[in-house]
Coordinates of C-alpha atoms in Angstrom, one line a residue:
M236 CA -16.2 -33.9 -1.5
K237 CA -15.5 -30.3 -2.4
R238 CA -12.8 -28.5 -0.4
E239 CA -13.8 -25.7 2.0
S240 CA -11.6 -22.9 3.2
I241 CA -10.5 -23.2 6.9
K242 CA -12.0 -19.8 7.4
S243 CA -15.4 -20.9 6.3
V244 CA -15.2 -24.1 8.3
L245 CA -14.3 -22.3 11.6
A246 CA -17.1 -19.8 10.9
R247 CA -19.8 -22.5 11.0
P248 CA -22.5 -22.0 13.7
E249 CA -22.0 -25.5 15.0
A250 CA -20.0 -28.7 14.6
G251 CA -21.1 -31.8 12.7
G252 CA -20.9 -33.1 9.2
N253 CA -18.1 -34.2 7.0
V254 CA -15.6 -31.6 5.9
T255 CA -12.7 -31.5 3.4
V256 CA -9.9 -29.1 3.9
A257 CA -6.4 -28.6 2.4
G258 CA -3.4 -26.6 3.5
W259 CA 0.1 -26.8 4.9
A260 CA 1.1 -28.4 8.2
R261 CA 2.1 -25.7 10.7
A262 CA 2.9 -28.1 13.5
V263 CA 2.8 -31.9 14.0
R264 CA 2.6 -33.4 17.5
A265 CA 2.7 -37.2 17.6
Q266 CA 1.7 -38.9 20.9
K267 CA 1.2 -42.6 21.7
Q268 CA -2.5 -42.6 21.1
V269 CA -3.1 -39.6 18.9
V270 CA -1.5 -37.4 16.3
F271 CA -2.4 -33.7 16.2
I272 CA -1.7 -31.7 13.0
Q273 CA -2.2 -27.9 12.8
V274 CA -3.2 -27.0 9.3
N275 CA -3.5 -23.6 7.7
D276 CA -4.5 -22.7 4.2
G277 CA -3.9 -18.9 4.3
S278 CA -7.6 -18.0 4.4
C279 CA -7.4 -16.9 8.1
L280 CA -4.9 -16.4 10.9
V281 CA -5.8 -19.5 12.9
N282 CA -5.2 -23.1 12.2
L283 CA -7.6 -26.1 12.1
Q284 CA -6.4 -29.0 14.2
L285 CA -6.6 -32.4 12.6
V286 CA -7.0 -35.3 15.1
V287 CA -5.7 -38.7 14.0
P288 CA -6.5 -41.6 16.5
Q289 CA -4.2 -44.5 17.1
D290 CA -6.4 -47.0 15.2
H291 CA -6.3 -44.9 12.0
P292 CA -4.5 -46.8 9.2
Q293 CA -2.4 -43.7 8.4
F294 CA -1.4 -43.1 12.1
E295 CA 2.3 -44.0 11.7
Q296 CA 2.7 -42.2 8.4
L297 CA 1.1 -39.0 9.7
G298 CA 3.0 -39.1 12.9
R299 CA 6.2 -38.7 10.9
L300 CA 4.8 -35.9 8.8
S301 CA 7.0 -32.8 8.7
Q302 CA 6.1 -29.2 9.3
G303 CA 5.4 -27.4 6.0
S304 CA 4.0 -30.4 4.2
G305 CA 1.1 -29.9 1.8
L306 CA -2.0 -32.1 2.4
K307 CA -5.7 -32.6 2.0
A308 CA -7.8 -34.0 4.8
Q309 CA -11.4 -35.3 5.1
G310 CA -13.2 -36.0 8.3
R311 CA -15.9 -35.1 10.8
L312 CA -16.0 -31.6 12.3
T313 CA -16.3 -32.0 16.1
P314 CA -16.2 -29.6 19.1
S315 CA -12.6 -29.0 20.2
T316 CA -11.6 -30.2 23.7
G317 CA -8.5 -27.9 23.6
S318 CA -8.4 -24.2 24.4
G319 CA -8.2 -21.5 21.8
Q320 CA -10.1 -23.3 19.1
S321 CA -13.8 -24.0 18.6
Y322 CA -13.6 -27.0 16.3
E323 CA -11.3 -29.7 15.2
L324 CA -11.4 -32.3 12.5
L325 CA -11.5 -36.0 13.4
V326 CA -9.7 -37.4 10.4
D327 CA -11.1 -40.1 8.1
S328 CA -8.4 -39.8 5.4
V329 CA -5.4 -37.7 4.6
E330 CA -3.7 -37.2 1.2
V331 CA -0.2 -35.9 1.5
Y332 CA 0.6 -33.9 -1.7
G333 CA 4.1 -33.0 -0.9
E334 CA 6.3 -33.4 2.1
A335 CA 8.7 -30.7 3.3
D336 CA 12.3 -31.8 3.9
P337 CA 12.6 -31.5 7.7
T338 CA 16.4 -31.1 7.5
S339 CA 16.2 -27.9 5.4
Y340 CA 12.7 -26.4 5.8
P341 CA 13.6 -22.9 7.1
L342 CA 10.3 -22.0 8.9
Q343 CA 10.6 -23.9 12.1
K344 CA 8.5 -23.2 15.3
K345 CA 11.2 -20.9 16.7
H346 CA 10.9 -17.2 16.2
H347 CA 12.3 -15.8 12.9
S348 CA 13.1 -12.1 12.5
L349 CA 11.5 -10.1 9.8
E350 CA 14.9 -9.4 8.4
F351 CA 15.7 -13.1 8.1
L352 CA 12.4 -13.8 6.3
R353 CA 12.8 -10.8 4.0
E354 CA 16.4 -11.4 3.0
S355 CA 16.7 -15.2 3.1
V356 CA 13.3 -16.7 2.3
P357 CA 10.9 -14.0 0.9
H358 CA 9.3 -16.7 -1.2
L359 CA 8.3 -18.6 1.9
R360 CA 7.3 -15.8 4.2
P361 CA 3.6 -15.7 3.1
R362 CA 3.4 -19.0 5.1
T363 CA 4.1 -17.1 8.3
R364 CA 1.4 -15.7 10.5
T365 CA 2.6 -12.1 10.2
F366 CA 3.0 -12.0 6.5
G367 CA -0.2 -13.9 5.9
A368 CA -2.0 -11.3 7.9
V369 CA -0.4 -8.5 6.0
L370 CA -1.4 -10.0 2.7
R371 CA -5.0 -10.5 3.8
V372 CA -5.2 -6.9 5.0
R373 CA -3.6 -5.7 1.7
N374 CA -6.3 -7.6 -0.2
V375 CA -9.1 -6.0 1.8
L376 CA -7.7 -2.6 1.3
A377 CA -7.3 -3.1 -2.5
R378 CA -10.9 -4.2 -2.8
A379 CA -12.1 -1.3 -0.6
I380 CA -10.3 1.2 -2.9
H381 CA -12.2 -0.1 -5.9
E382 CA -15.5 -0.2 -4.0
F383 CA -15.1 3.4 -2.8
F384 CA -14.6 4.8 -6.3
Q385 CA -16.9 2.5 -8.2
E386 CA -19.8 3.3 -5.8
R387 CA -19.2 7.0 -6.5
G388 CA -19.2 6.7 -10.3
F389 CA -15.4 6.9 -10.8
L390 CA -14.0 4.9 -13.8
W391 CA -10.9 2.8 -13.2
A392 CA -8.2 4.1 -15.7
Q393 CA -5.1 2.2 -16.8
T394 CA -2.5 4.8 -17.5
P395 CA 0.9 4.0 -19.2
I396 CA 3.7 2.3 -17.3
I397 CA 6.2 3.5 -19.9
T398 CA 6.3 7.3 -20.4
A399 CA 8.4 10.0 -22.0
S400 CA 7.4 12.6 -19.4
D401 CA 8.3 13.2 -15.8
C402 CA 5.2 14.1 -13.8
E403 CA 7.1 15.4 -10.8
G404 CA 10.1 16.9 -12.5
A405 CA 12.4 15.1 -10.1
G406 CA 14.4 13.3 -12.8
Q407 CA 14.8 10.2 -10.6
M408 CA 13.3 7.7 -13.1
F409 CA 14.2 4.3 -14.4
R410 CA 15.2 4.4 -18.1
V411 CA 13.6 1.9 -20.5
S412 CA 15.9 1.1 -23.4
T413 CA 16.8 -1.7 -25.8
L414 CA 20.2 -0.1 -26.7
D415 CA 23.4 -1.9 -25.9
P416 CA 24.6 -0.2 -22.7
L417 CA 28.2 -1.2 -23.6
N418 CA 28.1 0.0 -27.1
P419 CA 25.2 2.5 -27.7
P420 CA 24.8 4.3 -31.0
C421 CA 26.2 7.9 -30.7
L422 CA 25.4 11.2 -32.4
P423 CA 28.1 12.9 -34.5
E424 CA 28.3 15.7 -32.0
G425 CA 28.4 13.2 -29.1
G426 CA 25.9 11.7 -26.8
V427 CA 23.6 8.7 -27.2
D428 CA 21.4 8.5 -30.3
F429 CA 18.1 7.7 -28.8
G430 CA 16.5 7.9 -32.2
Q431 CA 17.7 4.4 -32.7
D432 CA 16.1 3.2 -29.5
F433 CA 12.9 1.2 -29.4
F434 CA 10.7 4.3 -28.9
A435 CA 13.0 6.6 -30.9
K436 CA 13.3 8.9 -27.8
P437 CA 14.3 8.5 -24.1
A438 CA 11.6 6.6 -22.2
Y439 CA 11.1 5.8 -18.6
L440 CA 9.1 3.8 -16.1
T441 CA 6.3 6.1 -14.8
V442 CA 6.5 7.9 -11.4
S443 CA 2.8 8.7 -11.6
G444 CA -0.3 8.3 -13.7
Q445 CA -1.6 11.7 -12.9
L446 CA -0.9 13.6 -16.1
A447 CA -2.4 10.9 -18.2
G448 CA -5.3 10.6 -15.7
E449 CA -6.1 14.3 -16.1
T450 CA -6.6 13.8 -19.8
M451 CA -9.2 11.1 -19.1
A452 CA -10.9 13.2 -16.3
L453 CA -11.2 16.1 -18.7
A454 CA -13.4 13.9 -20.9
L455 CA -15.1 11.4 -18.5
S456 CA -15.3 13.6 -15.4
N457 CA -14.2 11.2 -12.6
I458 CA -11.5 8.6 -12.9
Y459 CA -9.0 6.8 -10.7
T460 CA -5.8 4.9 -11.4
F461 CA -4.5 2.0 -9.2
G462 CA -1.3 0.5 -10.5
P463 CA 2.5 0.3 -10.2
T464 CA 4.8 3.3 -10.2
F465 CA 8.6 3.6 -9.9
R466 CA 11.1 5.9 -8.3
A467 CA 14.8 5.6 -8.9
E468 CA 15.7 7.2 -5.5
N469 CA 18.6 5.8 -3.7
S470 CA 16.6 5.7 -0.4
N471 CA 17.4 2.9 2.0
T472 CA 14.8 3.8 4.6
T473 CA 11.8 1.9 6.2
R474 CA 9.4 4.1 4.2
H475 CA 10.7 3.9 0.6
L476 CA 10.4 1.4 -2.3
A477 CA 11.6 1.7 -5.8
E478 CA 8.5 -0.1 -7.1
F479 CA 5.2 0.5 -5.4
W480 CA 1.5 0.9 -6.2
M481 CA -0.3 4.2 -6.3
V482 CA -4.0 5.2 -6.1
E483 CA -4.7 8.5 -8.0
P484 CA -8.2 9.8 -8.5
E485 CA -8.8 12.8 -10.8
A486 CA -12.1 14.6 -10.8
A487 CA -13.4 17.3 -13.2
F488 CA -15.3 20.2 -11.6
Y489 CA -13.7 19.5 -8.2
D490 CA -12.1 22.4 -6.4
L491 CA -9.7 22.1 -3.4
Q492 CA -12.6 21.8 -1.0
D493 CA -14.1 19.0 -2.9
N494 CA -10.7 17.3 -3.1
M495 CA -10.3 17.5 0.7
D496 CA -13.7 16.0 1.2
L497 CA -13.0 13.2 -1.1
A498 CA -9.7 12.4 0.6
E499 CA -11.2 12.4 4.0
D500 CA -14.1 10.2 3.0
F501 CA -11.7 7.8 1.2
L502 CA -9.4 7.2 4.1
K503 CA -12.4 6.7 6.5
H504 CA -13.9 4.2 4.1
L505 CA -10.6 2.2 3.9
F506 CA -10.0 2.1 7.6
R507 CA -13.6 1.4 8.5
T508 CA -13.6 -1.6 6.0
V509 CA -10.4 -3.0 7.6
L510 CA -11.8 -2.7 11.1
D511 CA -15.0 -4.4 10.0
Q512 CA -13.5 -7.2 7.8
C513 CA -10.1 -7.9 9.3
Q514 CA -10.8 -8.1 13.0
E515 CA -8.8 -11.3 13.6
D516 CA -5.7 -10.0 11.7
M517 CA -5.9 -6.5 13.2
A518 CA -6.1 -8.0 16.7
F519 CA -2.9 -9.9 15.9
F520 CA -1.2 -6.7 14.8
A521 CA -2.3 -4.9 17.9
E522 CA -1.0 -7.6 20.1
F523 CA 2.4 -8.4 18.4
V524 CA 3.3 -5.5 16.1
E525 CA 1.8 -2.1 17.0
K526 CA -0.4 -1.8 20.2
S527 CA -2.2 1.3 18.9
A528 CA -3.0 -0.2 15.4
I529 CA -6.8 -0.6 16.1
E530 CA -7.1 2.5 18.3
T531 CA -5.5 4.7 15.7
L532 CA -7.8 3.6 12.9
E533 CA -10.9 3.9 15.1
S534 CA -9.8 7.5 16.0
I535 CA -9.4 8.5 12.4
V536 CA -12.7 7.0 11.4
N537 CA -14.6 8.8 14.2
S538 CA -12.8 12.2 13.9
P539 CA -13.5 15.1 11.6
F540 CA -10.2 16.0 9.9
E541 CA -8.6 19.4 11.0
R542 CA -7.9 21.7 8.1
V543 CA -5.2 24.4 8.2
T544 CA -3.3 26.4 5.7
Y545 CA 0.5 26.0 5.4
T546 CA 1.0 29.4 6.8
E547 CA -1.2 28.6 9.8
A548 CA 0.7 25.3 10.3
I549 CA 4.1 27.1 10.3
K550 CA 2.8 29.5 13.0
L551 CA 1.6 26.6 15.1
L552 CA 5.0 24.9 14.7
E553 CA 6.9 28.1 15.6
Q554 CA 4.7 28.5 18.7
S555 CA 5.1 24.9 19.8
G556 CA 8.2 25.2 21.9
Q557 CA 9.4 21.9 20.3
A558 CA 13.1 21.4 19.5
F559 CA 12.7 20.1 16.0
E560 CA 15.6 18.6 14.0
Y561 CA 14.6 20.7 11.0
P562 CA 14.2 24.4 12.0
V563 CA 10.8 25.9 11.1
K564 CA 10.4 28.8 8.8
W565 CA 8.0 29.9 6.1
G566 CA 9.0 28.5 2.7
M567 CA 10.4 25.2 4.0
D568 CA 9.0 21.8 3.1
I569 CA 7.2 20.5 6.2
Q570 CA 9.0 17.4 7.4
T571 CA 7.6 14.2 9.0
E572 CA 8.5 15.4 12.5
H573 CA 6.4 18.5 12.0
E574 CA 3.5 16.6 10.5
R575 CA 3.5 14.2 13.4
Y576 CA 3.6 17.0 15.9
L577 CA 0.5 18.6 14.3
A578 CA -1.5 15.4 14.1
E579 CA -0.4 13.7 17.3
K580 CA 0.2 16.5 19.8
R581 CA -1.4 19.7 18.5
M582 CA -4.6 18.6 16.8
K583 CA -4.8 15.0 18.1
R584 CA -6.5 14.0 14.8
P585 CA -5.8 13.9 11.1
V586 CA -4.8 17.2 9.6
I587 CA -5.1 18.5 6.0
I588 CA -2.6 21.2 5.2
T589 CA -3.3 23.4 2.2
D590 CA -1.9 26.3 0.2
Y591 CA 1.8 25.6 0.1
P592 CA 4.5 27.9 -1.2
K593 CA 4.7 27.6 -5.0
D594 CA 8.4 27.1 -4.9
I595 CA 8.2 23.7 -3.1
K596 CA 5.4 22.3 -5.2
A597 CA 4.9 20.9 -8.7
F598 CA 4.1 23.0 -11.8
Y599 CA 0.6 21.7 -12.3
M600 CA -0.8 23.0 -9.0
R601 CA -3.3 25.9 -9.3
M602 CA -1.8 29.3 -8.4
N603 CA -3.6 31.2 -5.6
D604 CA -4.4 34.9 -6.1
D605 CA -1.5 35.9 -3.7
G606 CA 1.0 34.8 -6.4
K607 CA 3.0 33.0 -3.6
T608 CA 1.1 29.9 -2.8
V609 CA -0.7 27.1 -4.7
R610 CA -3.8 25.0 -3.9
G611 CA -1.9 21.9 -2.9
M612 CA -2.9 19.7 0.0
D613 CA -1.3 17.0 2.2
V614 CA -3.3 14.7 4.5
V615 CA -1.3 14.0 7.6
V616 CA -2.2 11.2 10.1
P617 CA -0.9 10.3 13.6
R618 CA 2.0 7.8 13.7
L619 CA 2.9 8.3 10.1
G620 CA 2.8 11.9 8.8
E621 CA 1.7 12.5 5.2
I622 CA -0.4 9.7 3.7
I623 CA -2.0 11.6 0.8
G624 CA -0.7 14.4 -1.4
G625 CA -2.8 16.3 -3.9
S626 CA -4.0 19.6 -5.3
Q627 CA -6.4 21.5 -7.4
R628 CA -4.8 21.5 -10.8
E629 CA -4.0 24.6 -12.8
E630 CA -6.7 24.9 -15.5
R631 CA -5.7 28.3 -16.9
L632 CA -3.4 27.8 -20.0
D633 CA -1.5 31.1 -19.6
V634 CA -0.8 30.6 -15.9
L635 CA 0.3 27.0 -16.5
E636 CA 2.6 28.0 -19.3
A637 CA 4.1 30.7 -17.1
R638 CA 4.7 28.2 -14.3
M639 CA 6.4 25.8 -16.7
A640 CA 8.7 28.5 -18.0
E641 CA 9.5 29.6 -14.5
M642 CA 10.5 26.0 -13.7
H643 CA 12.4 25.6 -17.0
I644 CA 10.1 22.8 -18.2
D645 CA 10.0 22.4 -22.0
P646 CA 6.4 23.0 -23.2
A647 CA 7.0 21.0 -26.4
S648 CA 7.3 17.8 -24.3
Y649 CA 3.9 18.5 -22.7
S650 CA 2.0 19.8 -25.8
W651 CA -0.6 17.1 -25.3
Y652 CA -1.1 18.1 -21.7
L653 CA -1.4 21.8 -22.6
D654 CA -4.0 20.9 -25.2
T655 CA -6.4 19.9 -22.4
R656 CA -6.3 23.5 -21.3
R657 CA -6.6 24.8 -24.8
F658 CA -9.7 22.9 -25.6
G659 CA -12.5 23.1 -23.1
S660 CA -10.5 23.5 -19.8
V661 CA -12.4 23.1 -16.6
P662 CA -11.5 23.2 -12.9
H663 CA -10.3 19.8 -11.7
S664 CA -8.5 18.2 -8.8
G665 CA -6.9 15.0 -7.6
F666 CA -4.5 13.3 -5.2
G667 CA -2.2 10.3 -4.7
L668 CA -2.0 7.7 -2.0
G669 CA 0.9 5.2 -1.8
F670 CA -0.7 1.8 -1.3
E671 CA 2.2 0.1 0.4
R672 CA 2.7 3.0 2.8
T673 CA -1.1 2.7 3.6
V674 CA -0.8 -1.0 4.3
Q675 CA 2.3 -0.3 6.5
F676 CA 0.3 2.3 8.4
V677 CA -2.8 0.1 8.9
T678 CA -0.8 -2.9 10.1
G679 CA 1.8 -1.0 12.1
M680 CA 4.6 -2.9 10.4
G681 CA 7.9 -1.1 11.0
N682 CA 9.4 -1.6 7.5
I683 CA 7.6 -1.0 4.2
R684 CA 9.6 -3.9 2.7
D685 CA 7.5 -6.2 4.8
V686 CA 4.1 -5.3 3.2
I687 CA 4.9 -6.2 -0.4
L688 CA 5.8 -9.6 -1.7
Y689 CA 9.2 -8.9 -3.3
P690 CA 10.4 -5.4 -2.3
R691 CA 12.4 -3.6 -5.0
T692 CA 15.0 -1.4 -3.3
P693 CA 18.6 -0.1 -4.1
K694 CA 20.8 -3.1 -4.9
S695 CA 17.9 -5.5 -4.3
A696 CA 15.7 -7.1 -7.0
S697 CA 15.8 -10.7 -6.0
M698 CA 13.1 -13.3 -6.9
G699 CA 9.8 -12.7 -8.5

């Protein structure tokens, strides 16, 4: 008989019939007349209880089964006599695929801290209720991202992971090289001879697919990227990873207003999908992780986003009477504490902040007529702060070249990018959303390292 997922079995309208399930034993309780085995296959949060009566030929064997063992069971689905479950499986036969050594299996019924799971047994933490719920929500969010853009005619673009250009100009990039680090070839005048490297020039892991994405948008109109990006920042915080996934749409003929509309619709679609399709897991997070998890998402879905300029936001912060850690003044980069004040206390809804000072934003953002600000935007949400950053891109060749010169960026390294402005330039816009930070926000998890399978952070690249 074909195996069914526990999720589909528990979703049946009524008991009855023979069922085959497979999974891992979460708990085994042996009594004199019956053995109860809680089995979970990862398809849902709850377990299916197997009931093995005393006269069953495998009664003694299954009573000694250890937690964590992998098995397949066949039997009759019956109404449950216990609380908290609708059905249970009256076992006909059980095949034990692999037992877990009870003397060393680390996931016992006692509570394990997230730090212990992350640092000691990251390869086993998907078997826990918390991390299983995180991975299911992560899956639904990933699918919702593709659904949103595909339904709107955006093409999924796969931009290079290895690049020779730095999108943000930050310089905090991982180098990709085949040269011997202990004995690299050197130039006569000194310095490493990268001409002998694999790519014959310095190469890095990408920090963003945006610039390459722009070249596609300026031919295909609407595209989006969804893939891994890398930042070599020595940041040991609960919000930073060295390897993470980014979603970056780019749309030709979109101005800043269109970009803001797209970002608002996008977030509402993601959160509405999670609320609709992850009710069980979100209820778990609301009970055990972050009480406001569901309430926050519902509020965002049902609220129009507030829109203010950077200058207006600075005035609101100056008038707030709040004692901020970072003093407020025009020209500063708005910090998380400021963003959260605006979203949580002042507006009580998501806020889109636009038109930032040019000196704190990237070279590719379109210059405003005032010569001081650019058409950048950040989407700020309660409990987190910035969740999306984007801009209308500078489509005017002369202005873009002037900005690059002002920021001491070598135009020769970006000749291909400048060609898109030389040959049929059009207005276009885009934004970026960090996928792991979004999963962290949705679930309410306190540490971003707990929403990705094997987190890559400073001095940590274990397993995987």
